[in-house]
Coordinates of C-alpha atoms and ligand atoms in Angstrom, one line a residue:
X1 CA -200.5 -124.1 -88.5
X2 CA -202.2 -126.4 -91.0
X3 CA -202.2 -125.0 -94.6
X4 CA -203.7 -126.2 -97.8
X5 CA -202.2 -124.8 -101.0
X6 CA -204.1 -125.6 -104.2
X7 CA -202.0 -125.2 -107.4
X8 CA -199.0 -125.7 -105.1
X9 CA -197.0 -127.5 -107.8
X10 CA -197.2 -124.5 -110.1
X11 CA -194.9 -121.4 -110.3
X12 CA -196.3 -119.1 -107.6
X13 CA -197.8 -121.9 -105.5
X14 CA -194.5 -123.8 -105.2
X15 CA -192.8 -120.6 -103.8
X16 CA -195.7 -120.2 -101.4
X17 CA -195.2 -123.8 -100.3
X18 CA -191.5 -123.1 -99.7
X19 CA -192.5 -120.2 -97.5
X20 CA -195.0 -122.2 -95.5
X21 CA -192.6 -125.2 -95.0
X22 CA -189.9 -122.8 -93.8
X23 CA -192.3 -121.2 -91.4
X24 CA -193.0 -124.7 -89.9
X25 CA -196.6 -125.1 -91.2
X26 CA -198.0 -128.5 -91.9
X27 CA -198.7 -128.2 -95.6
X28 CA -201.0 -130.1 -97.9
X29 CA -200.7 -129.5 -101.7
X30 CA -203.6 -130.3 -104.1
X31 CA -202.6 -130.1 -107.7
X32 CA -203.6 -132.1 -110.8
X33 CA -200.4 -131.1 -112.6
X34 CA -202.3 -129.8 -115.7
X35 CA -199.8 -127.0 -116.0
X36 CA -197.6 -127.6 -112.9
X37 CA -194.8 -130.0 -112.2
X38 CA -194.1 -132.3 -109.3
X39 CA -190.4 -131.3 -109.8
X40 CA -191.3 -127.9 -108.3
X41 CA -192.1 -129.4 -104.9
X42 CA -190.1 -132.7 -105.1
X43 CA -187.6 -131.4 -102.5
X44 CA -190.4 -131.2 -100.0
X45 CA -192.1 -134.4 -101.0
X46 CA -188.9 -136.4 -100.7
X47 CA -188.2 -135.0 -97.2
X48 CA -191.7 -135.8 -96.1
X49 CA -192.4 -132.2 -95.2
X50 CA -195.6 -131.8 -97.2
X51 CA -198.5 -134.1 -98.2
X52 CA -199.1 -134.0 -101.9
X53 CA -202.5 -135.0 -103.3
X54 CA -202.4 -135.3 -107.1
X55 CA -206.1 -134.4 -107.5
X56 CA -208.4 -132.0 -109.4
X57 CA -209.9 -129.4 -107.1
X58 CA -213.2 -130.0 -109.0
X59 CA -213.3 -133.5 -107.5
X60 CA -212.5 -132.9 -103.8
X61 CA -215.0 -131.3 -101.4
X62 CA -213.8 -132.9 -98.2
X63 CA -210.4 -133.3 -96.6
X64 CA -209.5 -135.0 -93.3
X65 CA -207.7 -133.3 -90.4
X66 CA -207.5 -129.7 -89.4
X67 CA -207.0 -126.9 -91.9
X68 CA -206.4 -123.3 -90.7
X69 CA -205.6 -121.6 -94.0
X70 CA -206.5 -122.3 -97.6
X71 CA -204.6 -120.5 -100.4
X72 CA -206.5 -121.3 -103.6
X73 CA -204.2 -120.8 -106.6
X74 CA -205.2 -123.8 -108.8
X75 CA -205.9 -122.5 -112.3
X76 CA -204.2 -122.5 -115.6
X77 CA -202.7 -119.0 -115.7
X78 CA -200.8 -118.2 -118.8
X79 CA -202.8 -117.3 -122.0
X80 CA -201.3 -120.3 -123.8
X81 CA -202.6 -122.6 -121.1
X82 CA -206.1 -121.2 -120.6
X83 CA -206.7 -121.0 -124.3
X84 CA -205.6 -124.7 -124.6
X85 CA -207.8 -125.7 -121.6
X86 CA -210.8 -123.4 -121.8
X87 CA -213.4 -125.7 -120.2
X88 CA -211.0 -126.9 -117.5
X89 CA -210.2 -123.3 -116.7
X90 CA -213.8 -122.4 -116.2
X91 CA -214.6 -125.6 -114.2
X92 CA -211.6 -124.9 -111.9
X93 CA -212.7 -121.3 -111.3
X94 CA -216.3 -122.2 -110.6
X95 CA -216.6 -125.8 -109.3
X96 CA -213.0 -125.9 -107.9
X97 CA -213.4 -122.6 -106.1
X98 CA -216.8 -123.7 -104.8
X99 CA -215.3 -126.9 -103.4
X100 CA -212.4 -125.2 -101.7
X101 CA -214.8 -122.6 -100.1
X102 CA -216.9 -125.5 -98.8
X103 CA -213.8 -127.0 -97.2
X104 CA -212.9 -123.6 -95.7
X105 CA -216.5 -123.4 -94.3
X106 CA -216.3 -126.9 -92.8
X107 CA -213.0 -126.2 -91.2
X108 CA -213.6 -122.5 -90.4
X109 CA -210.3 -121.9 -92.2
X110 CA -209.1 -118.6 -93.6
X111 CA -209.5 -118.6 -97.4
X112 CA -207.4 -116.7 -99.9
X113 CA -208.3 -116.5 -103.6
X114 CA -205.6 -115.9 -106.2
X115 CA -207.4 -113.6 -108.6
X116 CA -205.8 -111.6 -111.4
X117 CA -205.4 -108.2 -113.0
X118 CA -207.2 -109.8 -116.0
X119 CA -210.5 -109.0 -114.1
X120 CA -209.9 -105.5 -115.4
X121 CA -209.8 -106.8 -119.0
X122 CA -208.6 -104.2 -121.5
X123 CA -208.8 -101.4 -118.9
X124 CA -210.2 -97.9 -119.7
X125 CA -208.7 -96.6 -116.4
X126 CA -205.0 -96.3 -115.8
X127 CA -203.5 -97.3 -113.5
X128 CA -206.1 -99.8 -112.3
X129 CA -207.6 -99.3 -108.8
X130 CA -209.6 -102.0 -107.1
X131 CA -212.8 -99.9 -107.4
X132 CA -212.6 -100.2 -111.2
X133 CA -215.1 -102.9 -112.5
X134 CA -213.1 -103.6 -115.6
X135 CA -213.7 -104.0 -119.4
X136 CA -214.0 -107.7 -120.2
X137 CA -215.5 -109.1 -123.4
X138 CA -217.6 -112.0 -122.0
X139 CA -217.5 -113.9 -125.2
X140 CA -213.9 -113.2 -126.3
X141 CA -211.3 -116.0 -126.2
X142 CA -209.8 -114.7 -122.9
X143 CA -213.1 -114.7 -121.2
X144 CA -212.7 -118.3 -119.9
X145 CA -210.0 -117.0 -117.6
X146 CA -211.2 -113.4 -117.0
X147 CA -214.8 -114.2 -116.4
X148 CA -213.8 -117.4 -114.5
X149 CA -211.8 -115.3 -112.0
X150 CA -214.6 -112.7 -111.8
X151 CA -217.0 -115.5 -110.9
X152 CA -214.5 -116.8 -108.3
X153 CA -214.3 -113.4 -106.7
X154 CA -218.1 -113.1 -106.6
X155 CA -218.4 -116.6 -105.0
X156 CA -215.6 -115.9 -102.5
X157 CA -217.4 -112.7 -101.5
X158 CA -220.7 -114.4 -101.2
X159 CA -219.2 -117.0 -98.7
X160 CA -217.8 -114.1 -96.7
X161 CA -221.2 -112.4 -96.6
X162 CA -223.3 -115.5 -96.1
X163 CA -221.2 -117.5 -93.8
X164 CA -218.9 -114.9 -92.2
X165 CA -215.9 -116.8 -93.6
X166 CA -212.6 -114.9 -93.3
X167 CA -211.7 -114.4 -97.0
X168 CA -209.1 -112.4 -98.9
X169 CA -208.8 -111.8 -102.7
X170 CA -205.4 -110.8 -104.2
X171 CA -205.5 -109.5 -107.8
X172 CA -202.1 -110.6 -109.0
X173 CA -200.4 -108.6 -111.7
X174 CA -197.8 -110.2 -114.0
X175 CA -195.3 -112.0 -111.8
X176 CA -192.0 -113.6 -112.9
X177 CA -189.3 -115.7 -111.3
X178 CA -187.6 -119.0 -111.0
X179 CA -189.7 -122.1 -112.0
X180 CA -191.6 -120.4 -114.8
X181 CA -191.8 -122.8 -117.7
X182 CA -189.9 -121.6 -120.7
X183 CA -192.8 -122.7 -123.0
X184 CA -195.7 -121.3 -121.0
X185 CA -196.0 -118.3 -123.4
X186 CA -195.5 -115.6 -120.8
X187 CA -193.3 -112.8 -122.0
X188 CA -190.4 -113.0 -119.6
X189 CA -189.5 -116.7 -119.9
X190 CA -190.2 -116.5 -123.6
X191 CA -187.8 -113.6 -124.1
X192 CA -185.1 -115.1 -121.9
X193 CA -185.3 -118.5 -123.6
X194 CA -185.1 -116.8 -127.1
X195 CA -182.3 -114.4 -126.0
X196 CA -180.2 -117.2 -124.5
X197 CA -180.4 -119.1 -127.8
X198 CA -179.8 -115.9 -129.8
X199 CA -183.1 -116.4 -131.6
X200 CA -185.4 -113.4 -132.5
X201 CA -187.6 -112.2 -129.6
X202 CA -191.3 -112.3 -130.5
X203 CA -193.0 -109.0 -130.3
X204 CA -196.8 -108.9 -130.6
X205 CA -198.3 -105.8 -132.3
X206 CA -196.0 -102.8 -132.3
X207 CA -194.5 -103.7 -128.9
X208 CA -195.7 -100.5 -127.3
X209 CA -198.3 -102.2 -125.1
X210 CA -197.2 -102.1 -121.4
X211 CA -197.1 -104.4 -118.5
X212 CA -195.7 -104.2 -114.9
X213 CA -193.7 -107.1 -113.5
X214 CA -193.5 -108.3 -109.9
X215 CA -190.7 -110.5 -108.8
X216 CA -191.8 -113.7 -107.1
X217 CA -190.4 -113.0 -103.6
X218 CA -192.4 -109.8 -103.5
X219 CA -195.5 -111.6 -104.6
X220 CA -195.2 -114.3 -101.9
X221 CA -194.8 -111.6 -99.3
X222 CA -197.9 -109.8 -100.5
X223 CA -200.0 -113.0 -100.5
X224 CA -198.8 -113.9 -97.0
X225 CA -199.7 -110.4 -95.7
X226 CA -203.1 -110.7 -97.3
X227 CA -203.8 -114.0 -95.5
X228 CA -202.6 -112.5 -92.2
X229 CA -204.7 -109.4 -92.5
X230 CA -207.8 -111.3 -93.8
X231 CA -209.8 -108.4 -95.3
X232 CA -212.5 -109.3 -97.9
X233 CA -211.9 -106.4 -100.3
X234 CA -209.8 -107.4 -103.3
X235 CA -206.3 -106.0 -103.2
X236 CA -203.9 -105.4 -106.1
X237 CA -200.5 -107.1 -105.7
X238 CA -198.0 -106.1 -108.4
X239 CA -195.1 -103.8 -109.2
X240 CA -196.4 -100.4 -110.4
X241 CA -193.3 -99.7 -112.6
X242 CA -194.5 -100.0 -116.2
X243 CA -192.5 -101.2 -119.2
X244 CA -193.4 -101.5 -122.9
X245 CA -192.6 -104.9 -124.4
X246 CA -189.9 -103.3 -126.6
X247 CA -188.2 -102.0 -123.4
X248 CA -188.4 -105.4 -121.8
X249 CA -186.9 -107.0 -124.9
X250 CA -184.0 -104.6 -124.8
X251 CA -183.3 -105.2 -121.1
X252 CA -183.4 -109.0 -121.5
X253 CA -181.1 -108.9 -124.6
X254 CA -178.6 -106.8 -122.8
X255 CA -178.6 -108.9 -119.6
X256 CA -178.3 -112.1 -121.6
X257 CA -175.5 -110.6 -123.8
X258 CA -177.6 -111.8 -126.7
X259 CA -177.3 -111.1 -130.5
X260 CA -181.1 -111.7 -131.0
X261 CA -183.2 -109.5 -133.3
X262 CA -186.9 -109.0 -133.0
X263 CA -189.7 -110.8 -134.8
X264 CA -193.1 -109.0 -135.1
X265 CA -196.4 -111.0 -135.0
X266 CA -200.0 -109.8 -134.9
X267 CA -201.5 -108.8 -131.6
X268 CA -203.7 -111.5 -130.1
X269 CA -207.5 -110.7 -129.8
X270 CA -208.5 -108.6 -126.8
X271 CA -204.9 -108.3 -125.7
X272 CA -204.8 -105.4 -123.0
X273 CA -202.9 -102.4 -124.2
X274 CA -201.9 -101.2 -120.8
X275 CA -201.5 -102.7 -117.4
X276 CA -200.3 -101.1 -114.2
X277 CA -201.6 -101.6 -110.6
X278 CA -202.5 -98.8 -108.3
X279 CA -201.1 -100.3 -105.1
X280 CA -202.4 -97.7 -102.6
X281 CA -204.6 -100.3 -100.9
X282 CA -201.8 -102.8 -100.6
X283 CA -199.7 -100.2 -99.0
X284 CA -202.4 -99.0 -96.6
X285 CA -204.0 -102.2 -95.7
X286 CA -201.2 -104.7 -95.9
X287 CA -198.2 -102.4 -95.4
X288 CA -196.8 -104.0 -98.6
X289 CA -194.7 -102.5 -101.4
X290 CA -192.5 -104.5 -103.9
X291 CA -188.8 -104.3 -103.2
X292 CA -187.1 -106.1 -106.2
X293 CA -186.7 -104.0 -109.4
X294 CA -186.9 -105.6 -112.8
X295 CA -183.1 -105.6 -113.5
X296 CA -182.4 -107.4 -110.2
X297 CA -185.2 -109.9 -110.7
X298 CA -184.2 -110.6 -114.3
X299 CA -180.6 -111.2 -113.4
X300 CA -181.8 -113.9 -110.9
X301 CA -184.2 -115.7 -113.3
X302 CA -181.7 -115.5 -116.2
X303 CA -179.1 -117.2 -113.9
X304 CA -181.6 -119.8 -113.0
X305 CA -182.4 -120.5 -116.7
X306 CA -178.7 -120.9 -117.4
X307 CA -178.1 -123.3 -114.5
X308 CA -181.2 -125.3 -115.4
X309 CA -179.9 -126.0 -118.9
X310 CA -176.4 -126.9 -117.7
Ligands
LIG1 N1 -198.1 -115.7 -112.6 C1 -198.8 -114.6 -112.9 O1 -198.3 -113.7 -113.4 C2 -200.2 -114.6 -112.4 C3 -200.9 -113.4 -112.7 C4 -202.3 -113.3 -112.3 C5 -202.8 -114.3 -111.6 N2 -202.1 -115.4 -111.3 C6 -202.8 -116.5 -110.6 O2 -202.0 -117.2 -109.7 C7 -202.2 -118.6 -109.6 C8 -201.0 -119.3 -109.9 O3 -200.5 -119.0 -111.2 P1 -199.1 -119.5 -111.7 O4 -198.5 -118.5 -112.5 O5 -198.3 -120.2 -110.6 O6 -199.6 -120.7 -112.8 P2 -199.1 -122.2 -112.9 O7 -199.8 -122.7 -114.1 O8 -197.7 -122.3 -112.8 O9 -199.8 -122.8 -111.6 C9 -201.1 -123.2 -111.5 C10 -201.2 -124.6 -110.8 O10 -202.6 -124.9 -110.7 C11 -202.7 -126.3 -111.0 N3 -204.1 -126.6 -111.4 C12 -204.8 -126.0 -112.5 N4 -206.0 -126.5 -112.5 C13 -206.2 -127.3 -111.4 C14 -207.2 -128.1 -110.9 N5 -208.4 -128.1 -111.5 N6 -207.0 -128.9 -109.8 C15 -205.8 -128.9 -109.2 N7 -204.7 -128.2 -109.7 C16 -204.9 -127.4 -110.8 C17 -201.7 -126.5 -112.2 O11 -201.3 -127.8 -112.4 C18 -200.5 -125.7 -111.7 O12 -199.6 -126.4 -110.9 C19 -203.4 -118.8 -110.6 O13 -204.6 -118.9 -109.9 C20 -203.3 -117.6 -111.5 O14 -204.6 -117.3 -112.1 C21 -200.9 -115.6 -111.7

């Protein structure tokens, strides 16, 4: 099998590349490294098991050779990153997705879009089902990402309808695991890095806002199943167990044996108050449920953070 992974030098993409290489697929990675790192896939580049193209998906609309599957993950993903790169984020979601869909059309390849729970915005329904259309402020600061992904979903669906392309859309909920950057602003790497240094953990607002966290191996499994099944309706992939930020801070401090306190900062604009996937569709259509609980996943990533700094 010939696979193209965009954003393959990023956190989730590099784990997906590990999976494809292990499965014996001929793998091409396109990544401009705006938020990713060559280090995440260096082990495959050095052994000649993948082809790495350091390119922007906005600048490529042709590729030589056969491609059977495209998994399109390229996009800044953490709020820090997309607020720092607003125009790049919108270009990647629009032009970049358009280019990758054109390649899929030329090659008659299966196409998977990595979308996000952010398409639900600050949701008025809880938990979020795929049928819910969301509550996004189109001119708020987060819109560059939320509306970009909503556009990418619409474009992917249009290619499915217009050209009968086999497409899938996964709406990824907060995912964590090894290779997250400690400075990327997402809550788990931020808390771990602060706890290991015994510095105060940053809590935005009152810390009662909730998120659900999916460990990376579960996420990769969900994405692979979505590619295999190839159904065009979006599917939520995430862990439905919900935690407040204060609860996560407590678990991380305990697991790190940390003496850190808490530091409260104002809530960012349009920050969602609640986030939990309804995964009925993932269970029924993909036969997928997450297996790794938060404690187990945190122990693994904390261990990785410790080893990395040795
Ligand atoms: N991690 C999560 O919790 C989460 C949640 C929802 C959705 N997602 C989606 O999953 C995908 C991967 O996220 P991640 O957490 O691995 O983020 P990441 O920032 O670690 O990886 C994204 C990768 O895309 C690359 N990239 C960005 N713009 C590009 C462009 N124009 N051309 C080529 N490469 C480009 C970056 O360099 C990076 O390597 C993203 O599409 C993101 O929106 C992630």
